Amino acid sequence: MNGASTTNESLASPSGLNLAFPRSSMATQTVQQYTLRIVMAKKKSRVDSGIPTRLVLFPMPQGGSTIRLPSLCMAKLPVKPPPPSTPSAHTLQLYVSVVCWSKIQDKEQLMKAFVRAQRLQEAEALDGGKVKICPRCLRREEKRYKRKSLTEFGNRYFQANKGKRLVLLSTWKTKSWSEFHKDVSTAYVDSPVSSVHVDFSMRITCCCHHHDEKKGFGVIFTVKDHRDNVIAQAITDPITIINKRRSHDISSL
């Protein structure tokens, strides 16, 4: 890892959806020659709702045409055991971890969180943030999946891993990077033509106040190559997860 930088830049989506943070403190890791950015539609969400999210990587990696997302983060449960897979030079690997924002209030704490995230396998909570699904939210997730038609393997998979499914991504497990083309790149503020991106919906399955967290959760995304080398890292701005809408919010609709 050659160093870290903090960016105040954001992206805007030509679709009309505000896929951008305000210019603020979103931190990125510049590892070797690659930089990862995270843009999201919102920073406050209900625990049962997804957040439209885009990961932007630049420059475009040589040979890494696809990215594999963590199995434990897949919102859709598998119907059967996956076939054995071997690392491919054409596929990058994404890792996801969560910290309490109040635990990373200075640069040293943030850098330690980045380092711990680099060592994680699949989706786990970081020791520093101690973010795990609380019993109350775990019961809600169990009820949610009981309403689904699961295969025998899917049910066993859920029961074995339900406590680890803190972040759920609604998308395919392996996704192709989308390129920014020169003729449309002006629609994306501060997006280099050489960058690539992937889109998905992200749902965090536990509420901030269940952890006495007043500042919100930070989600760290780590991208590695097939040799387990870290390509890039970034952390979101603090995300507030609530369990329901407040009554005054509903009355204003």
Short mmCIF file of N, CA and C in Angstrom, two decimals, residues 102-246:
data_model
loop_
_atom_site.label_atom_id
_atom_site.label_comp_id
_atom_site.label_asym_id
_atom_site.label_seq_id
_atom_site.Cartn_x
_atom_site.Cartn_y
_atom_site.Cartn_z
N SER A 102 -18.36 6.25 15.22
CA SER A 102 -17.79 6.86 16.41
C SER A 102 -16.46 6.24 16.80
N LYS A 103 -16.12 5.06 16.23
CA LYS A 103 -14.87 4.37 16.55
C LYS A 103 -13.73 4.78 15.63
N ILE A 104 -14.01 5.60 14.62
CA ILE A 104 -12.97 5.98 13.66
C ILE A 104 -12.94 7.50 13.52
N GLN A 105 -12.74 8.18 14.63
CA GLN A 105 -12.83 9.63 14.65
C GLN A 105 -11.53 10.34 14.31
N ASP A 106 -10.44 9.63 14.13
CA ASP A 106 -9.21 10.29 13.69
C ASP A 106 -8.55 9.43 12.62
N LYS A 107 -7.52 9.98 11.99
CA LYS A 107 -6.87 9.31 10.87
C LYS A 107 -6.26 7.98 11.28
N GLU A 108 -5.69 7.92 12.48
CA GLU A 108 -5.06 6.68 12.94
C GLU A 108 -6.10 5.56 13.09
N GLN A 109 -7.25 5.88 13.68
CA GLN A 109 -8.30 4.88 13.84
C GLN A 109 -8.82 4.42 12.48
N LEU A 110 -8.96 5.36 11.55
CA LEU A 110 -9.43 5.02 10.22
C LEU A 110 -8.45 4.11 9.50
N MET A 111 -7.16 4.42 9.60
CA MET A 111 -6.16 3.59 8.93
C MET A 111 -6.13 2.19 9.52
N LYS A 112 -6.31 2.07 10.84
CA LYS A 112 -6.37 0.75 11.47
C LYS A 112 -7.57 -0.03 10.96
N ALA A 113 -8.69 0.66 10.77
CA ALA A 113 -9.89 0.00 10.24
C ALA A 113 -9.66 -0.48 8.82
N PHE A 114 -8.96 0.32 8.00
CA PHE A 114 -8.63 -0.10 6.64
C PHE A 114 -7.75 -1.35 6.66
N VAL A 115 -6.76 -1.35 7.53
CA VAL A 115 -5.84 -2.50 7.60
C VAL A 115 -6.57 -3.75 8.03
N ARG A 116 -7.44 -3.64 9.03
CA ARG A 116 -8.20 -4.81 9.47
C ARG A 116 -9.11 -5.32 8.36
N ALA A 117 -9.69 -4.39 7.61
CA ALA A 117 -10.58 -4.79 6.52
C ALA A 117 -9.83 -5.55 5.43
N GLN A 118 -8.55 -5.22 5.23
CA GLN A 118 -7.76 -5.92 4.23
C GLN A 118 -7.54 -7.38 4.60
N ARG A 119 -7.63 -7.70 5.88
CA ARG A 119 -7.34 -9.06 6.34
C ARG A 119 -8.59 -9.93 6.40
N LEU A 120 -9.76 -9.33 6.21
CA LEU A 120 -11.00 -10.08 6.35
C LEU A 120 -11.25 -10.99 5.17
N GLN A 121 -11.92 -12.08 5.44
CA GLN A 121 -12.39 -12.99 4.40
C GLN A 121 -13.90 -12.92 4.39
N GLU A 122 -14.48 -12.76 3.19
CA GLU A 122 -15.92 -12.61 3.04
C GLU A 122 -16.40 -11.41 3.86
N ALA A 123 -17.60 -11.47 4.42
CA ALA A 123 -18.18 -10.32 5.14
C ALA A 123 -18.18 -10.58 6.63
N GLU A 124 -17.43 -9.79 7.36
CA GLU A 124 -17.36 -9.92 8.81
C GLU A 124 -17.40 -8.53 9.43
N ALA A 125 -17.77 -8.46 10.67
CA ALA A 125 -17.71 -7.19 11.39
C ALA A 125 -16.29 -6.96 11.88
N LEU A 126 -15.87 -5.72 11.84
CA LEU A 126 -14.53 -5.39 12.32
C LEU A 126 -14.51 -5.36 13.84
N ASP A 127 -13.43 -5.83 14.43
CA ASP A 127 -13.30 -5.82 15.89
C ASP A 127 -13.43 -4.41 16.45
N GLY A 128 -12.87 -3.44 15.74
CA GLY A 128 -12.89 -2.07 16.25
C GLY A 128 -14.27 -1.48 16.32
N GLY A 129 -15.16 -1.88 15.40
CA GLY A 129 -16.50 -1.33 15.39
C GLY A 129 -17.49 -2.18 16.14
N LYS A 130 -17.21 -3.47 16.29
CA LYS A 130 -18.07 -4.41 17.01
C LYS A 130 -19.50 -4.38 16.47
N VAL A 131 -19.64 -4.29 15.14
CA VAL A 131 -20.96 -4.26 14.54
C VAL A 131 -21.36 -5.68 14.15
N LYS A 132 -22.34 -6.21 14.85
CA LYS A 132 -22.92 -7.50 14.52
C LYS A 132 -24.43 -7.36 14.57
N ILE A 133 -25.13 -8.23 13.89
CA ILE A 133 -26.58 -8.16 13.91
C ILE A 133 -27.08 -8.46 15.32
N CYS A 134 -27.88 -7.57 15.87
CA CYS A 134 -28.40 -7.77 17.22
C CYS A 134 -29.50 -8.83 17.19
N PRO A 135 -29.82 -9.44 18.34
CA PRO A 135 -30.86 -10.48 18.38
C PRO A 135 -32.20 -10.01 17.84
N ARG A 136 -32.56 -8.76 18.10
CA ARG A 136 -33.84 -8.25 17.64
C ARG A 136 -33.91 -8.22 16.11
N CYS A 137 -32.87 -7.69 15.48
CA CYS A 137 -32.85 -7.62 14.02
C CYS A 137 -32.68 -9.01 13.40
N LEU A 138 -31.98 -9.88 14.11
CA LEU A 138 -31.82 -11.25 13.61
C LEU A 138 -33.17 -11.96 13.54
N ARG A 139 -34.01 -11.75 14.54
CA ARG A 139 -35.35 -12.34 14.52
C ARG A 139 -36.17 -11.79 13.36
N ARG A 140 -36.01 -10.51 13.07
CA ARG A 140 -36.73 -9.93 11.94
C ARG A 140 -36.28 -10.55 10.62
N GLU A 141 -34.97 -10.75 10.47
CA GLU A 141 -34.46 -11.36 9.25
C GLU A 141 -34.93 -12.80 9.12
N GLU A 142 -35.00 -13.52 10.24
CA GLU A 142 -35.51 -14.89 10.20
C GLU A 142 -36.95 -14.92 9.72
N LYS A 143 -37.78 -14.02 10.23
CA LYS A 143 -39.17 -13.96 9.78
C LYS A 143 -39.25 -13.59 8.30
N ARG A 144 -38.38 -12.71 7.88
CA ARG A 144 -38.36 -12.27 6.48
C ARG A 144 -38.09 -13.45 5.54
N TYR A 145 -37.12 -14.28 5.91
CA TYR A 145 -36.75 -15.39 5.03
C TYR A 145 -37.68 -16.59 5.17
N LYS A 146 -38.41 -16.68 6.29
CA LYS A 146 -39.40 -17.76 6.43
C LYS A 146 -40.54 -17.59 5.45
N ARG A 147 -40.76 -16.36 5.00
CA ARG A 147 -41.83 -16.09 4.03
C ARG A 147 -41.41 -16.44 2.61
N LYS A 148 -40.14 -16.74 2.41
CA LYS A 148 -39.64 -17.07 1.09
C LYS A 148 -39.66 -18.58 0.87
N SER A 149 -39.73 -18.96 -0.40
CA SER A 149 -39.66 -20.38 -0.75
C SER A 149 -38.19 -20.75 -0.92
N LEU A 150 -37.61 -21.37 0.09
CA LEU A 150 -36.20 -21.72 0.07
C LEU A 150 -36.02 -23.21 -0.21
N THR A 151 -34.96 -23.53 -0.91
CA THR A 151 -34.60 -24.93 -1.08
C THR A 151 -34.02 -25.44 0.24
N GLU A 152 -33.87 -26.75 0.34
CA GLU A 152 -33.28 -27.31 1.56
C GLU A 152 -31.89 -26.75 1.78
N PHE A 153 -31.10 -26.66 0.70
CA PHE A 153 -29.75 -26.12 0.85
C PHE A 153 -29.81 -24.64 1.23
N GLY A 154 -30.71 -23.87 0.59
CA GLY A 154 -30.82 -22.45 0.91
C GLY A 154 -31.18 -22.21 2.36
N ASN A 155 -32.06 -23.04 2.91
CA ASN A 155 -32.44 -22.90 4.32
C ASN A 155 -31.26 -23.23 5.24
N ARG A 156 -30.52 -24.29 4.91
CA ARG A 156 -29.34 -24.65 5.72
C ARG A 156 -28.29 -23.54 5.65
N TYR A 157 -28.11 -22.98 4.47
CA TYR A 157 -27.14 -21.91 4.28
C TYR A 157 -27.51 -20.70 5.13
N PHE A 158 -28.79 -20.34 5.12
CA PHE A 158 -29.24 -19.19 5.91
C PHE A 158 -29.05 -19.44 7.40
N GLN A 159 -29.44 -20.61 7.88
CA GLN A 159 -29.31 -20.91 9.30
C GLN A 159 -27.86 -20.89 9.75
N ALA A 160 -26.95 -21.34 8.88
CA ALA A 160 -25.53 -21.40 9.24
C ALA A 160 -24.87 -20.03 9.20
N ASN A 161 -25.41 -19.10 8.41
CA ASN A 161 -24.73 -17.82 8.18
C ASN A 161 -25.55 -16.59 8.55
N LYS A 162 -26.72 -16.77 9.16
CA LYS A 162 -27.62 -15.64 9.38
C LYS A 162 -27.00 -14.55 10.25
N GLY A 163 -26.13 -14.91 11.17
CA GLY A 163 -25.51 -13.91 12.02
C GLY A 163 -24.41 -13.12 11.34
N LYS A 164 -24.01 -13.54 10.14
CA LYS A 164 -22.93 -12.87 9.41
C LYS A 164 -23.44 -11.98 8.28
N ARG A 165 -24.76 -12.01 8.04
CA ARG A 165 -25.32 -11.31 6.89
C ARG A 165 -25.74 -9.89 7.29
N LEU A 166 -24.76 -9.09 7.64
CA LEU A 166 -24.99 -7.72 8.09
C LEU A 166 -25.24 -6.77 6.92
N VAL A 167 -24.55 -7.00 5.81
CA VAL A 167 -24.72 -6.19 4.60
C VAL A 167 -25.20 -7.11 3.49
N LEU A 168 -26.32 -6.75 2.86
CA LEU A 168 -26.88 -7.56 1.79
C LEU A 168 -26.91 -6.74 0.50
N LEU A 169 -26.43 -7.35 -0.58
CA LEU A 169 -26.38 -6.70 -1.89
C LEU A 169 -27.35 -7.39 -2.83
N SER A 170 -28.23 -6.61 -3.44
CA SER A 170 -29.20 -7.16 -4.38
C SER A 170 -28.64 -7.01 -5.79
N THR A 171 -28.01 -8.06 -6.28
CA THR A 171 -27.41 -8.06 -7.60
C THR A 171 -26.87 -9.44 -7.88
N TRP A 172 -26.19 -9.61 -9.01
CA TRP A 172 -25.54 -10.88 -9.32
C TRP A 172 -24.24 -11.00 -8.55
N LYS A 173 -23.84 -12.23 -8.25
CA LYS A 173 -22.61 -12.45 -7.49
C LYS A 173 -21.38 -11.99 -8.27
N THR A 174 -21.37 -12.22 -9.58
CA THR A 174 -20.27 -11.76 -10.43
C THR A 174 -20.82 -10.73 -11.41
N LYS A 175 -20.22 -9.56 -11.43
CA LYS A 175 -20.69 -8.47 -12.29
C LYS A 175 -19.56 -7.99 -13.19
N SER A 176 -19.93 -7.57 -14.38
CA SER A 176 -18.97 -6.97 -15.30
C SER A 176 -18.86 -5.48 -14.99
N TRP A 177 -17.64 -4.97 -15.07
CA TRP A 177 -17.44 -3.53 -14.92
C TRP A 177 -18.05 -2.81 -16.11
N SER A 178 -18.70 -1.67 -15.86
CA SER A 178 -19.21 -0.81 -16.93
C SER A 178 -18.25 0.35 -17.11
N GLU A 179 -17.94 0.65 -18.36
CA GLU A 179 -16.99 1.73 -18.65
C GLU A 179 -17.72 3.05 -18.81
N PHE A 180 -17.02 4.14 -18.47
CA PHE A 180 -17.51 5.48 -18.79
C PHE A 180 -16.98 5.82 -20.18
N HIS A 181 -17.90 6.07 -21.11
CA HIS A 181 -17.48 6.37 -22.47
C HIS A 181 -17.31 7.87 -22.66
N LYS A 182 -16.42 8.22 -23.56
CA LYS A 182 -16.07 9.62 -23.74
C LYS A 182 -17.27 10.48 -24.12
N ASP A 183 -18.22 9.92 -24.90
CA ASP A 183 -19.33 10.72 -25.38
C ASP A 183 -20.38 10.99 -24.30
N VAL A 184 -20.33 10.27 -23.17
CA VAL A 184 -21.31 10.50 -22.10
C VAL A 184 -20.64 10.86 -20.78
N SER A 185 -19.33 10.94 -20.77
CA SER A 185 -18.61 11.13 -19.50
C SER A 185 -18.91 12.48 -18.87
N THR A 186 -19.32 13.48 -19.66
CA THR A 186 -19.61 14.79 -19.10
C THR A 186 -20.81 14.76 -18.17
N ALA A 187 -21.62 13.70 -18.25
CA ALA A 187 -22.78 13.59 -17.36
C ALA A 187 -22.37 13.17 -15.95
N TYR A 188 -21.13 12.74 -15.80
CA TYR A 188 -20.64 12.28 -14.50
C TYR A 188 -19.58 13.25 -14.00
N VAL A 189 -19.90 14.00 -12.98
CA VAL A 189 -18.99 15.01 -12.47
C VAL A 189 -17.74 14.35 -11.91
N ASP A 190 -16.58 14.86 -12.30
CA ASP A 190 -15.30 14.40 -11.77
C ASP A 190 -15.02 12.92 -12.04
N SER A 191 -15.64 12.32 -13.05
CA SER A 191 -15.41 10.91 -13.35
C SER A 191 -14.46 10.79 -14.54
N PRO A 192 -13.26 10.29 -14.32
CA PRO A 192 -12.33 10.13 -15.42
C PRO A 192 -12.88 9.18 -16.47
N VAL A 193 -12.56 9.44 -17.72
CA VAL A 193 -13.02 8.59 -18.81
C VAL A 193 -12.50 7.17 -18.63
N SER A 194 -11.35 7.01 -18.00
CA SER A 194 -10.74 5.69 -17.84
C SER A 194 -11.34 4.88 -16.70
N SER A 195 -12.33 5.41 -15.98
CA SER A 195 -12.88 4.70 -14.83
C SER A 195 -13.94 3.70 -15.25
N VAL A 196 -14.21 2.74 -14.34
CA VAL A 196 -15.27 1.76 -14.54
C VAL A 196 -16.13 1.73 -13.28
N HIS A 197 -17.33 1.19 -13.39
CA HIS A 197 -18.21 1.18 -12.22
C HIS A 197 -19.12 -0.04 -12.23
N VAL A 198 -19.64 -0.37 -11.04
CA VAL A 198 -20.68 -1.37 -10.88
C VAL A 198 -21.76 -0.79 -9.97
N ASP A 199 -23.00 -1.18 -10.21
CA ASP A 199 -24.13 -0.69 -9.43
C ASP A 199 -24.84 -1.83 -8.72
N PHE A 200 -25.35 -1.56 -7.53
CA PHE A 200 -26.15 -2.54 -6.80
C PHE A 200 -26.94 -1.81 -5.71
N SER A 201 -27.88 -2.53 -5.12
CA SER A 201 -28.62 -2.01 -3.97
C SER A 201 -28.04 -2.65 -2.71
N MET A 202 -27.75 -1.84 -1.71
CA MET A 202 -27.13 -2.32 -0.47
C MET A 202 -28.10 -2.11 0.69
N ARG A 203 -28.32 -3.18 1.47
CA ARG A 203 -29.17 -3.08 2.66
C ARG A 203 -28.37 -3.49 3.89
N ILE A 204 -28.36 -2.63 4.90
CA ILE A 204 -27.72 -2.94 6.18
C ILE A 204 -28.80 -3.44 7.12
N THR A 205 -28.61 -4.62 7.70
CA THR A 205 -29.70 -5.33 8.36
C THR A 205 -29.82 -5.08 9.86
N CYS A 206 -29.12 -4.08 10.39
CA CYS A 206 -29.24 -3.77 11.81
C CYS A 206 -29.28 -2.26 12.00
N CYS A 207 -29.96 -1.82 13.03
CA CYS A 207 -30.17 -0.39 13.27
C CYS A 207 -29.04 0.21 14.10
N CYS A 208 -28.75 1.46 13.84
CA CYS A 208 -27.68 2.14 14.57
C CYS A 208 -27.98 2.23 16.06
N HIS A 209 -29.22 2.55 16.42
CA HIS A 209 -29.50 2.77 17.85
C HIS A 209 -29.47 1.47 18.64
N HIS A 210 -29.52 0.32 17.97
CA HIS A 210 -29.37 -0.95 18.68
C HIS A 210 -27.93 -1.14 19.16
N HIS A 211 -27.02 -0.34 18.63
CA HIS A 211 -25.60 -0.39 19.03
C HIS A 211 -25.20 0.89 19.76
N ASP A 212 -26.19 1.70 20.14
CA ASP A 212 -25.92 3.00 20.77
C ASP A 212 -24.99 3.85 19.91
N GLU A 213 -25.15 3.71 18.59
CA GLU A 213 -24.31 4.45 17.65
C GLU A 213 -25.07 5.66 17.13
N LYS A 214 -24.62 6.86 17.53
CA LYS A 214 -25.31 8.10 17.16
C LYS A 214 -24.79 8.71 15.87
N LYS A 215 -23.60 8.33 15.44
CA LYS A 215 -23.01 8.92 14.24
C LYS A 215 -23.31 8.13 12.97
N GLY A 216 -23.61 6.83 13.11
CA GLY A 216 -23.91 6.01 11.94
C GLY A 216 -22.88 4.93 11.71
N PHE A 217 -23.15 4.10 10.73
CA PHE A 217 -22.23 3.03 10.33
C PHE A 217 -21.39 3.49 9.14
N GLY A 218 -20.16 3.00 9.08
CA GLY A 218 -19.33 3.17 7.91
C GLY A 218 -19.11 1.82 7.26
N VAL A 219 -19.32 1.73 5.96
CA VAL A 219 -19.12 0.47 5.23
C VAL A 219 -17.82 0.58 4.43
N ILE A 220 -16.90 -0.33 4.70
CA ILE A 220 -15.61 -0.35 4.00
C ILE A 220 -15.67 -1.37 2.87
N PHE A 221 -15.35 -0.92 1.66
CA PHE A 221 -15.25 -1.80 0.50
C PHE A 221 -13.78 -1.98 0.16
N THR A 222 -13.35 -3.22 0.04
CA THR A 222 -11.97 -3.55 -0.30
C THR A 222 -11.97 -4.38 -1.58
N VAL A 223 -11.17 -3.98 -2.55
CA VAL A 223 -11.06 -4.70 -3.82
C VAL A 223 -9.69 -5.36 -3.89
N LYS A 224 -9.68 -6.67 -4.16
CA LYS A 224 -8.43 -7.42 -4.28
C LYS A 224 -8.35 -8.11 -5.64
N ASP A 225 -7.12 -8.43 -6.05
CA ASP A 225 -6.97 -9.20 -7.28
C ASP A 225 -6.94 -10.69 -6.95
N HIS A 226 -6.69 -11.52 -7.98
CA HIS A 226 -6.76 -12.97 -7.79
C HIS A 226 -5.61 -13.50 -6.94
N ARG A 227 -4.59 -12.68 -6.69
CA ARG A 227 -3.47 -13.08 -5.83
C ARG A 227 -3.64 -12.54 -4.41
N ASP A 228 -4.79 -12.02 -4.08
CA ASP A 228 -5.11 -11.48 -2.76
C ASP A 228 -4.39 -10.17 -2.48
N ASN A 229 -3.91 -9.49 -3.52
CA ASN A 229 -3.32 -8.17 -3.36
C ASN A 229 -4.43 -7.12 -3.32
N VAL A 230 -4.32 -6.16 -2.40
CA VAL A 230 -5.31 -5.10 -2.31
C VAL A 230 -5.13 -4.13 -3.47
N ILE A 231 -6.20 -3.92 -4.23
CA ILE A 231 -6.19 -2.99 -5.36
C ILE A 231 -6.60 -1.59 -4.91
N ALA A 232 -7.69 -1.52 -4.14
CA ALA A 232 -8.19 -0.22 -3.67
C ALA A 232 -9.16 -0.44 -2.52
N GLN A 233 -9.35 0.61 -1.74
CA GLN A 233 -10.29 0.60 -0.62
C GLN A 233 -10.99 1.95 -0.52
N ALA A 234 -12.19 1.93 0.04
CA ALA A 234 -12.89 3.18 0.35
C ALA A 234 -13.91 2.91 1.44
N ILE A 235 -14.25 3.95 2.17
CA ILE A 235 -15.29 3.86 3.20
C ILE A 235 -16.37 4.89 2.90
N THR A 236 -17.61 4.52 3.16
CA THR A 236 -18.71 5.45 2.95
C THR A 236 -18.67 6.56 3.99
N ASP A 237 -19.43 7.61 3.74
CA ASP A 237 -19.76 8.54 4.81
C ASP A 237 -20.66 7.81 5.80
N PRO A 238 -20.85 8.34 7.01
CA PRO A 238 -21.70 7.65 7.98
C PRO A 238 -23.12 7.45 7.46
N ILE A 239 -23.63 6.23 7.64
CA ILE A 239 -24.97 5.86 7.19
C ILE A 239 -25.84 5.61 8.41
N THR A 240 -26.96 6.29 8.50
CA THR A 240 -27.89 6.09 9.61
C THR A 240 -28.95 5.08 9.20
N ILE A 241 -29.07 4.00 9.97
CA ILE A 241 -30.07 2.96 9.71
C ILE A 241 -31.11 3.01 10.83
N ILE A 242 -32.37 3.18 10.46
CA ILE A 242 -33.46 3.25 11.43
C ILE A 242 -34.41 2.08 11.19
N ASN A 243 -35.22 1.76 12.21
CA ASN A 243 -36.09 0.60 12.06
C ASN A 243 -37.46 0.93 11.49
N LYS A 244 -37.87 2.18 11.52
CA LYS A 244 -39.16 2.55 10.93
C LYS A 244 -39.20 4.05 10.74
N ARG A 245 -40.16 4.47 9.92
CA ARG A 245 -40.34 5.90 9.73
C ARG A 245 -40.99 6.52 10.96
N ARG A 246 -40.58 7.76 11.24
CA ARG A 246 -41.20 8.47 12.36
C ARG A 246 -42.60 8.93 11.94
#
